[in-house]
GROMACS .gro file of C-alpha atoms in nm:
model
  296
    1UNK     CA    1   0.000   0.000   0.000
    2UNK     CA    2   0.148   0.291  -0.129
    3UNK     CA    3   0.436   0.187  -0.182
    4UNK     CA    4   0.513   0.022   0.116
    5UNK     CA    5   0.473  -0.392   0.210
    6UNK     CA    6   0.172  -0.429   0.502
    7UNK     CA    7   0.153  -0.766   0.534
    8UNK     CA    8   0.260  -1.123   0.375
    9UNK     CA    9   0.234  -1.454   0.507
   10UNK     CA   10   0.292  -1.761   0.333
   11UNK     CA   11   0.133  -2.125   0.396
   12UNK     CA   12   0.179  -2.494   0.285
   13UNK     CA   13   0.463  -2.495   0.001
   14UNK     CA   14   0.439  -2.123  -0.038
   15UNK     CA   15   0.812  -1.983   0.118
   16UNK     CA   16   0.925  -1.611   0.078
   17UNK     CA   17   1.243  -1.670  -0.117
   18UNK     CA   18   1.101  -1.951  -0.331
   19UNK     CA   19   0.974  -1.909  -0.696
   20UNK     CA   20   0.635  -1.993  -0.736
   21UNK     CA   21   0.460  -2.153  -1.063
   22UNK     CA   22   0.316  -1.891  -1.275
   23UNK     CA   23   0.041  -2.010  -1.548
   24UNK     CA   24  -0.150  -1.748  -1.707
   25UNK     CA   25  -0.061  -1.501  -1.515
   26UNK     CA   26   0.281  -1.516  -1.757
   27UNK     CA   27   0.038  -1.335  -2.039
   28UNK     CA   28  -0.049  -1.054  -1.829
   29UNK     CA   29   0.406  -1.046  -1.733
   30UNK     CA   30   0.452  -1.086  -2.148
   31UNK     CA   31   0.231  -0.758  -2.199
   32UNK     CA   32   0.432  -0.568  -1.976
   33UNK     CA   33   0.679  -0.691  -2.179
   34UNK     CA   34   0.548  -0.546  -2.463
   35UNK     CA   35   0.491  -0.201  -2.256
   36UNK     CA   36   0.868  -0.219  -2.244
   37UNK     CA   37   0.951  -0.285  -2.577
   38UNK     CA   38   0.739   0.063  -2.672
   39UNK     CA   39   0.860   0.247  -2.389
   40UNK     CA   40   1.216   0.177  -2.544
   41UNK     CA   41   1.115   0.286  -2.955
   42UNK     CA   42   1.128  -0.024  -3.085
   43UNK     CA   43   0.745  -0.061  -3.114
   44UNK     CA   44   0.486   0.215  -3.153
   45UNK     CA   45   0.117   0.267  -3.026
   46UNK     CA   46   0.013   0.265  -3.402
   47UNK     CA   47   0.191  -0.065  -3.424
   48UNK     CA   48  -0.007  -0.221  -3.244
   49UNK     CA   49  -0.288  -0.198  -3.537
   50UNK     CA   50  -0.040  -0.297  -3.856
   51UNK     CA   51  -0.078  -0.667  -3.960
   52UNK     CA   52   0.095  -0.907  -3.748
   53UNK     CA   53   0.330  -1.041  -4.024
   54UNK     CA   54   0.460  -0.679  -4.141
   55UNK     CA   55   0.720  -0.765  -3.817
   56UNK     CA   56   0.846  -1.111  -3.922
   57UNK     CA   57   1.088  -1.069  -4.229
   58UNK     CA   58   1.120  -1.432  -4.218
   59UNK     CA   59   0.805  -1.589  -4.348
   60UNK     CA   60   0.676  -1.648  -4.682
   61UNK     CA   61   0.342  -1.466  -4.737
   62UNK     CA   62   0.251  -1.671  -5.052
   63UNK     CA   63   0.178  -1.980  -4.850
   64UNK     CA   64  -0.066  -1.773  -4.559
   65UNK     CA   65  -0.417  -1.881  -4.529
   66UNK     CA   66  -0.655  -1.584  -4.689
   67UNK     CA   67  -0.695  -1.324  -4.395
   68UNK     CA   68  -0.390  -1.371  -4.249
   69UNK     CA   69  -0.284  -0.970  -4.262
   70UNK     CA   70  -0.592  -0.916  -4.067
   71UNK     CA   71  -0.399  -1.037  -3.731
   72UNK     CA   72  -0.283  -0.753  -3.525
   73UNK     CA   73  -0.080  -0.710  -3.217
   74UNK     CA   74  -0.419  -0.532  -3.108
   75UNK     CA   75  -0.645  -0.837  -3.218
   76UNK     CA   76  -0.366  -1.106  -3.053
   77UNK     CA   77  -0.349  -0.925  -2.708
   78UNK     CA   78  -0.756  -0.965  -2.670
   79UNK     CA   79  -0.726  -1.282  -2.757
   80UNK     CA   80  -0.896  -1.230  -3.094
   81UNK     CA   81  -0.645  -1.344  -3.356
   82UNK     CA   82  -0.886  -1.561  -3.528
   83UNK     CA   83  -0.669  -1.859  -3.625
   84UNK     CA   84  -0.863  -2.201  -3.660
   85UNK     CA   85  -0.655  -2.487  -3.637
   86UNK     CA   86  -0.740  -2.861  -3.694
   87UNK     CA   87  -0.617  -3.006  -3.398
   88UNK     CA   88  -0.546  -3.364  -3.528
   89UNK     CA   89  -0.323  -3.203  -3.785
   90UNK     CA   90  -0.210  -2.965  -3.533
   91UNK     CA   91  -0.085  -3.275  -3.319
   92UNK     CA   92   0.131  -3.385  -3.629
   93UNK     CA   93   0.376  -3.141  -3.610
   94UNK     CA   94   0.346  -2.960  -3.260
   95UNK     CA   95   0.646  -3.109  -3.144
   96UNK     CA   96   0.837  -3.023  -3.433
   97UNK     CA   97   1.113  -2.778  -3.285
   98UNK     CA   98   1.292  -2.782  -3.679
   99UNK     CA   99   0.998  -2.706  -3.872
  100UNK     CA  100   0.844  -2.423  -3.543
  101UNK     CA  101   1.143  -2.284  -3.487
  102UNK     CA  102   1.157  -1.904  -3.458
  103UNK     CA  103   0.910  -1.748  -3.697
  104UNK     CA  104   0.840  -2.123  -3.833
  105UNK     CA  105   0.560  -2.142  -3.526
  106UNK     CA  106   0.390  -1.810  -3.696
  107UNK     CA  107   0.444  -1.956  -4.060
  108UNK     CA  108   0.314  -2.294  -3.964
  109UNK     CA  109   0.001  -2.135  -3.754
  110UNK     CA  110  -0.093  -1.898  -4.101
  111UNK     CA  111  -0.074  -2.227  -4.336
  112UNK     CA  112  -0.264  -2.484  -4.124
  113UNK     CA  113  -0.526  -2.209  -4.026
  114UNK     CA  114  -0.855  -2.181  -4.186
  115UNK     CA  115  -0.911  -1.850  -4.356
  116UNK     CA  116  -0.948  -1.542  -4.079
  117UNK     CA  117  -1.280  -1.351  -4.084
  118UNK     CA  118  -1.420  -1.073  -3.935
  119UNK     CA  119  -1.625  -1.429  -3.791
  120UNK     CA  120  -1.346  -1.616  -3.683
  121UNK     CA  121  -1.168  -1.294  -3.471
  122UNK     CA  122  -1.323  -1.350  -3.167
  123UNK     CA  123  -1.229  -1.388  -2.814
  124UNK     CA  124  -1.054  -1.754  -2.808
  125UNK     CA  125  -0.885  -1.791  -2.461
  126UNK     CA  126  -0.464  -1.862  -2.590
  127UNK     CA  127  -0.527  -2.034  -2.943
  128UNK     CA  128  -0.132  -1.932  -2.997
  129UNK     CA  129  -0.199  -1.555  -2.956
  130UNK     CA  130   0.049  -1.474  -2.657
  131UNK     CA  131   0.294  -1.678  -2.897
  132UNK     CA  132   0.242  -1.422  -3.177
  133UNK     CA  133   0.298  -1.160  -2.931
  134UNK     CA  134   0.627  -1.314  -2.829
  135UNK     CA  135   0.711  -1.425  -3.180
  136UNK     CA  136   0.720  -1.006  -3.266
  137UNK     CA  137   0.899  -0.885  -2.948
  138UNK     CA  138   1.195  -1.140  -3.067
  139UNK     CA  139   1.195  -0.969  -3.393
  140UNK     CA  140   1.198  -0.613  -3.338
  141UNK     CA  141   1.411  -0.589  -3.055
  142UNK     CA  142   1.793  -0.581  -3.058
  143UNK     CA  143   1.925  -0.942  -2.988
  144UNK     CA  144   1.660  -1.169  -2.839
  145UNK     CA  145   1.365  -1.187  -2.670
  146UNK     CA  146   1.507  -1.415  -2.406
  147UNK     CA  147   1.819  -1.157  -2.312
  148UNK     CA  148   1.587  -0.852  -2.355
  149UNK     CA  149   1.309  -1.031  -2.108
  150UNK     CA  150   1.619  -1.063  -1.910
  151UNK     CA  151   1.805  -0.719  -1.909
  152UNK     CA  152   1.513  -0.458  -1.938
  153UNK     CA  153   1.239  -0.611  -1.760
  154UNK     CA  154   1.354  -0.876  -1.485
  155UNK     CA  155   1.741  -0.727  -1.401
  156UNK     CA  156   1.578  -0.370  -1.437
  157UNK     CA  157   1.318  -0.466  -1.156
  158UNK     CA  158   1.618  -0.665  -0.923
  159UNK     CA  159   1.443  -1.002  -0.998
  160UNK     CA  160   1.723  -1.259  -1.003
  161UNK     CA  161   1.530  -1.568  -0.891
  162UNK     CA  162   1.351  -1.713  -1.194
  163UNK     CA  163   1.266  -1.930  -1.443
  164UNK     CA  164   1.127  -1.873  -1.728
  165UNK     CA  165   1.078  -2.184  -1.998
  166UNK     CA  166   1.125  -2.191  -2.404
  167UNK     CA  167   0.830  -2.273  -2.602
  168UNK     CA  168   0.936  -2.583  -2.862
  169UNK     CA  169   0.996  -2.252  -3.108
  170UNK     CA  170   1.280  -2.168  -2.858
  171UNK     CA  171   1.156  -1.864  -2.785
  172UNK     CA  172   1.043  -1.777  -2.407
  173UNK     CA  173   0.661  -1.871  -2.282
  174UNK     CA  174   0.453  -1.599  -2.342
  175UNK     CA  175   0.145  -1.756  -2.155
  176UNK     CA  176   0.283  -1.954  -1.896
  177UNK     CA  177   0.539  -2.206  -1.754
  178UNK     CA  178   0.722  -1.954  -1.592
  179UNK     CA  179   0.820  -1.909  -1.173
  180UNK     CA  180   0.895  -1.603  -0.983
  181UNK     CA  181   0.865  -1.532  -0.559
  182UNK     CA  182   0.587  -1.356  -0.464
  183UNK     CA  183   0.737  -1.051  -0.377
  184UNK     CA  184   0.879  -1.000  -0.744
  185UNK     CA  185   0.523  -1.043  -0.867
  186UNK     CA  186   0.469  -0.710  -0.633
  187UNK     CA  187   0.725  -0.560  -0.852
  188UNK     CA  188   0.557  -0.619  -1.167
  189UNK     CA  189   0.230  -0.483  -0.977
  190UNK     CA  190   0.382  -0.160  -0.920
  191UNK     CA  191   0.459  -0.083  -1.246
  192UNK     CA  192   0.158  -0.078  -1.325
  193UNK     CA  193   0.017   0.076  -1.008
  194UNK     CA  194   0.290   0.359  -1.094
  195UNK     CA  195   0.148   0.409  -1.428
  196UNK     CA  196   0.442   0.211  -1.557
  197UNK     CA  197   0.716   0.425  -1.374
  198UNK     CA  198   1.011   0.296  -1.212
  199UNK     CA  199   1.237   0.498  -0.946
  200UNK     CA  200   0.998   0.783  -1.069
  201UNK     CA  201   1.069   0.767  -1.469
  202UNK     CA  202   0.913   0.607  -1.775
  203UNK     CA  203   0.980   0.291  -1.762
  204UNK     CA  204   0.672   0.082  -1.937
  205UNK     CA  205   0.462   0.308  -2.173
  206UNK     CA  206   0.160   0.468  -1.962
  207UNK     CA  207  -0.066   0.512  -2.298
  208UNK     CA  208   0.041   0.123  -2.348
  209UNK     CA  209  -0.065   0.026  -2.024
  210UNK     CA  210  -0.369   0.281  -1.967
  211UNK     CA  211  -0.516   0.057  -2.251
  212UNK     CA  212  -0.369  -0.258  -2.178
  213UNK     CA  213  -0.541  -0.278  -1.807
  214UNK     CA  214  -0.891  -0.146  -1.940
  215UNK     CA  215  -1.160  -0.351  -2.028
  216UNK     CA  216  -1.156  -0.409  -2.416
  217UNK     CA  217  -1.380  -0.697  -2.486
  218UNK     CA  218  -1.637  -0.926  -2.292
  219UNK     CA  219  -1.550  -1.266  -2.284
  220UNK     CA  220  -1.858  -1.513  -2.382
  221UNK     CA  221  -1.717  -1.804  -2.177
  222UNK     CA  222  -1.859  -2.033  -1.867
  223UNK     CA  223  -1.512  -1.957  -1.652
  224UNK     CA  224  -1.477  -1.596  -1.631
  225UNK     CA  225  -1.655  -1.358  -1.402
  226UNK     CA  226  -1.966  -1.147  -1.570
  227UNK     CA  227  -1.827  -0.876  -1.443
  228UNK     CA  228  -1.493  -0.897  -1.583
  229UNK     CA  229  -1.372  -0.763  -1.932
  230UNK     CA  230  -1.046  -0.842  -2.070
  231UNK     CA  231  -0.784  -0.632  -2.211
  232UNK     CA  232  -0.400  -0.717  -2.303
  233UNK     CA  233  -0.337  -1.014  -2.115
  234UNK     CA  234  -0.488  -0.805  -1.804
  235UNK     CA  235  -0.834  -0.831  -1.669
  236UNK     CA  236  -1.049  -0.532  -1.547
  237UNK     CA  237  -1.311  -0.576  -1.300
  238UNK     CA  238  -1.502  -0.321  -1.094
  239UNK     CA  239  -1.525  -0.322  -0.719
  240UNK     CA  240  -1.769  -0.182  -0.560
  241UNK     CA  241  -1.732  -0.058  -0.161
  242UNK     CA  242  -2.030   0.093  -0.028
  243UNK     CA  243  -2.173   0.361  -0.294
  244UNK     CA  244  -1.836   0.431  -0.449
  245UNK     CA  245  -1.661   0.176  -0.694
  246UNK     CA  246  -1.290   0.154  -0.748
  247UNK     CA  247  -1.121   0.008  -1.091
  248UNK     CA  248  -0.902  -0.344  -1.061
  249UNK     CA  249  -0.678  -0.491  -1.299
  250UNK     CA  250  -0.541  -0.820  -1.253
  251UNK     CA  251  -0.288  -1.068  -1.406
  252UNK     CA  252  -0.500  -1.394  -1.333
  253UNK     CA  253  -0.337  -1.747  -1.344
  254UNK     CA  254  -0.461  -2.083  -1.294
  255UNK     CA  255  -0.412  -2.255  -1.008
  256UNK     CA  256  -0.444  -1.938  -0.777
  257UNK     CA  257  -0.188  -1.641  -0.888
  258UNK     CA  258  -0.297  -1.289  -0.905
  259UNK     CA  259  -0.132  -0.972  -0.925
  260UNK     CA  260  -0.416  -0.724  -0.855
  261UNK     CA  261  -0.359  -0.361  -0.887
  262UNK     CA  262  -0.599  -0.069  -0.736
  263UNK     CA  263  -0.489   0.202  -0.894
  264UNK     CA  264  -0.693   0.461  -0.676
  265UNK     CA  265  -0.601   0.294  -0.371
  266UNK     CA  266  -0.234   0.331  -0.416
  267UNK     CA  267  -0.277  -0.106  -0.373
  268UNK     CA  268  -0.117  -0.402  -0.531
  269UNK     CA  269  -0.203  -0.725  -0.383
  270UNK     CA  270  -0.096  -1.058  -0.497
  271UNK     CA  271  -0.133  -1.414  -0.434
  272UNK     CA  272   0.055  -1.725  -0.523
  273UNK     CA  273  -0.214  -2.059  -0.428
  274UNK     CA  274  -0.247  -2.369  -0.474
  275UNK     CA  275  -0.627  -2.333  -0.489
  276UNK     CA  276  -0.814  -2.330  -0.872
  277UNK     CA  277  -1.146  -2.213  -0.642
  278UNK     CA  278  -1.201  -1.878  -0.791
  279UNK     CA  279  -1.478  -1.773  -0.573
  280UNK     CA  280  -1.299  -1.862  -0.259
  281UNK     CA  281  -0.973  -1.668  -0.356
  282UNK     CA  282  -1.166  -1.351  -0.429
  283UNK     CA  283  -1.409  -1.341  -0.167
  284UNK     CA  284  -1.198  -1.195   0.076
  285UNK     CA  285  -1.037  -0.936  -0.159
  286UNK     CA  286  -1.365  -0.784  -0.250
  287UNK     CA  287  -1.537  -0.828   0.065
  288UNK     CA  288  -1.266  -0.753   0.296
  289UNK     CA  289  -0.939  -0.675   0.190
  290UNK     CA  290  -0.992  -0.383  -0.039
  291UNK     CA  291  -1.300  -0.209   0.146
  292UNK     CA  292  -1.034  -0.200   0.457
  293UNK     CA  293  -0.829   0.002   0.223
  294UNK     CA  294  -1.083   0.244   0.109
  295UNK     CA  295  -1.162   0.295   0.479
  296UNK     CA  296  -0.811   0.461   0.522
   0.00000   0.00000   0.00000
């Protein structure tokens, strides 16, 4: 809270200087990621609306399924890159590190994929699209994706206890298989609780991240919350505490990790479970944790 650590505790295998298994929650670390990358110049905000493919110099656009300039950075980060994949031929060659590696993952995606429509593009939970994310960081930014995750996110932020695994492209994760301690996923928090500033200056792109932790689309699925909308690779959720409501963002992996962010509140909370009961981990933060906070 406002800058300052008010309480921890840790139970069962959690430890404090332990890494704990991140799943999804890696999307919402790989779009700060991408915060970084424009923050640095090497991306734009208009970017984020030019076809996918104008990034990767190494595939061959005469083999792409029809449609396939219509995927966007914009349309991957919501989850709405359209790509329809047969998953018995998918099964084939999904193991194929020679034929996936690199850009091959993005080449092989556009040529297996059914054409992309204005039908197809809608919200599909992963189906590849933090991959095509990660796929473009790789290619715009000096070196590699793995020593710039390394250098100007994680090393920036003093988080030296990690692991972060290679998708069978050999690029990093982008949507999860990675572990961090708890009080590094506080760091990532804060970035965006200090509208991506770190030590005071610009660190991740605030117009990035103003619209990457706003709700952008509704998800139509059984799993997720009604009253959650989704952004890039965050969540946005309203809270309400007595007559006044406060905006949350959240990185939200299976299993139990959050990294929840009150901007108004000056409050980042997170969690790192064992516990896949989504009611019963967010009880307590609406109900008691964050009215406590708008009490002070």
């Amino acid at each position: 809270h406002k800058n300052k650590l008010v309480y921890e505790s840790y139970y069962k295998k959690g430890r404090v200087n332990l890494p704990h298994g991140q799943a999804s929650a890696v999307k919402g670390y790989t779009s700060l990621l991408l915060g970084r990358v424009i923050q640095m110049g090497y991306l734009s905000m208009d970017d984020l609306n030019k076809p996918l493919v104008h990034f990767l110099k190494d595939l061959n656009p005469k083999k792409f399924t029809q449609g396939a300039e219509k995927i966007t950075l914009h349309t991957a980060l919501t989850m709405q890159g359209g790509l329809t994949i047969d998953r018995e031929k998918w099964k084939e060659i999904e193991n194929d590190s020679v034929r996936l590696k690199g850009q091959g993952l993005v080449q092989t995606l556009l040529e297996y994929s059914e054409p992309i429509t204005e039908a197809s593009q809608t919200y599909l939970y992963g189906n590849f699209n933090p991959m095509l994310v990660m796929t473009v960081i790789d290619a715009v930014v000096p070196g590699s994706a793995e020593t710039f995750i390394k250098r100007e996110l994680l090393d920036s932020l003093g988080i030296t206890d990690y692991e972060w695994s290679k998708h069978t492209n050999g690029l990093p994760q982008a949507g999860w298989q990675a572990s961090i301690r708890p009080r590094d996923m506080l760091k990532l928090g804060h970035l965006v609780q200090n509208k991506g500033k770190l030590h005071g200056k610009p660190f991740i792109s605030e117009a990035y991240l103003e619209k990457a932790t706003r709700g952008i689309v509704r998800p139509a699925i059984d799993w997720m919350p009604k009253n959650y909308l989704y952004g890039y690779f965050w969540y946005y959720t309203p809270v309400q505490v007595g007559n006044k409501s406060y905006d949350m963002t959240l990185a939200w992996g299976g299993g139990g990790q959050r990294v929840m962010v009150v901007e108004e509140l000056d409050l980042t909370m997170v969690i790192s479970g064992y516990d896949r009961d989504d009611d019963k981990i967010m009880k307590p933060i609406f109900e008691t944790v964050i009215p406590a906070f708008a009490k002070d």
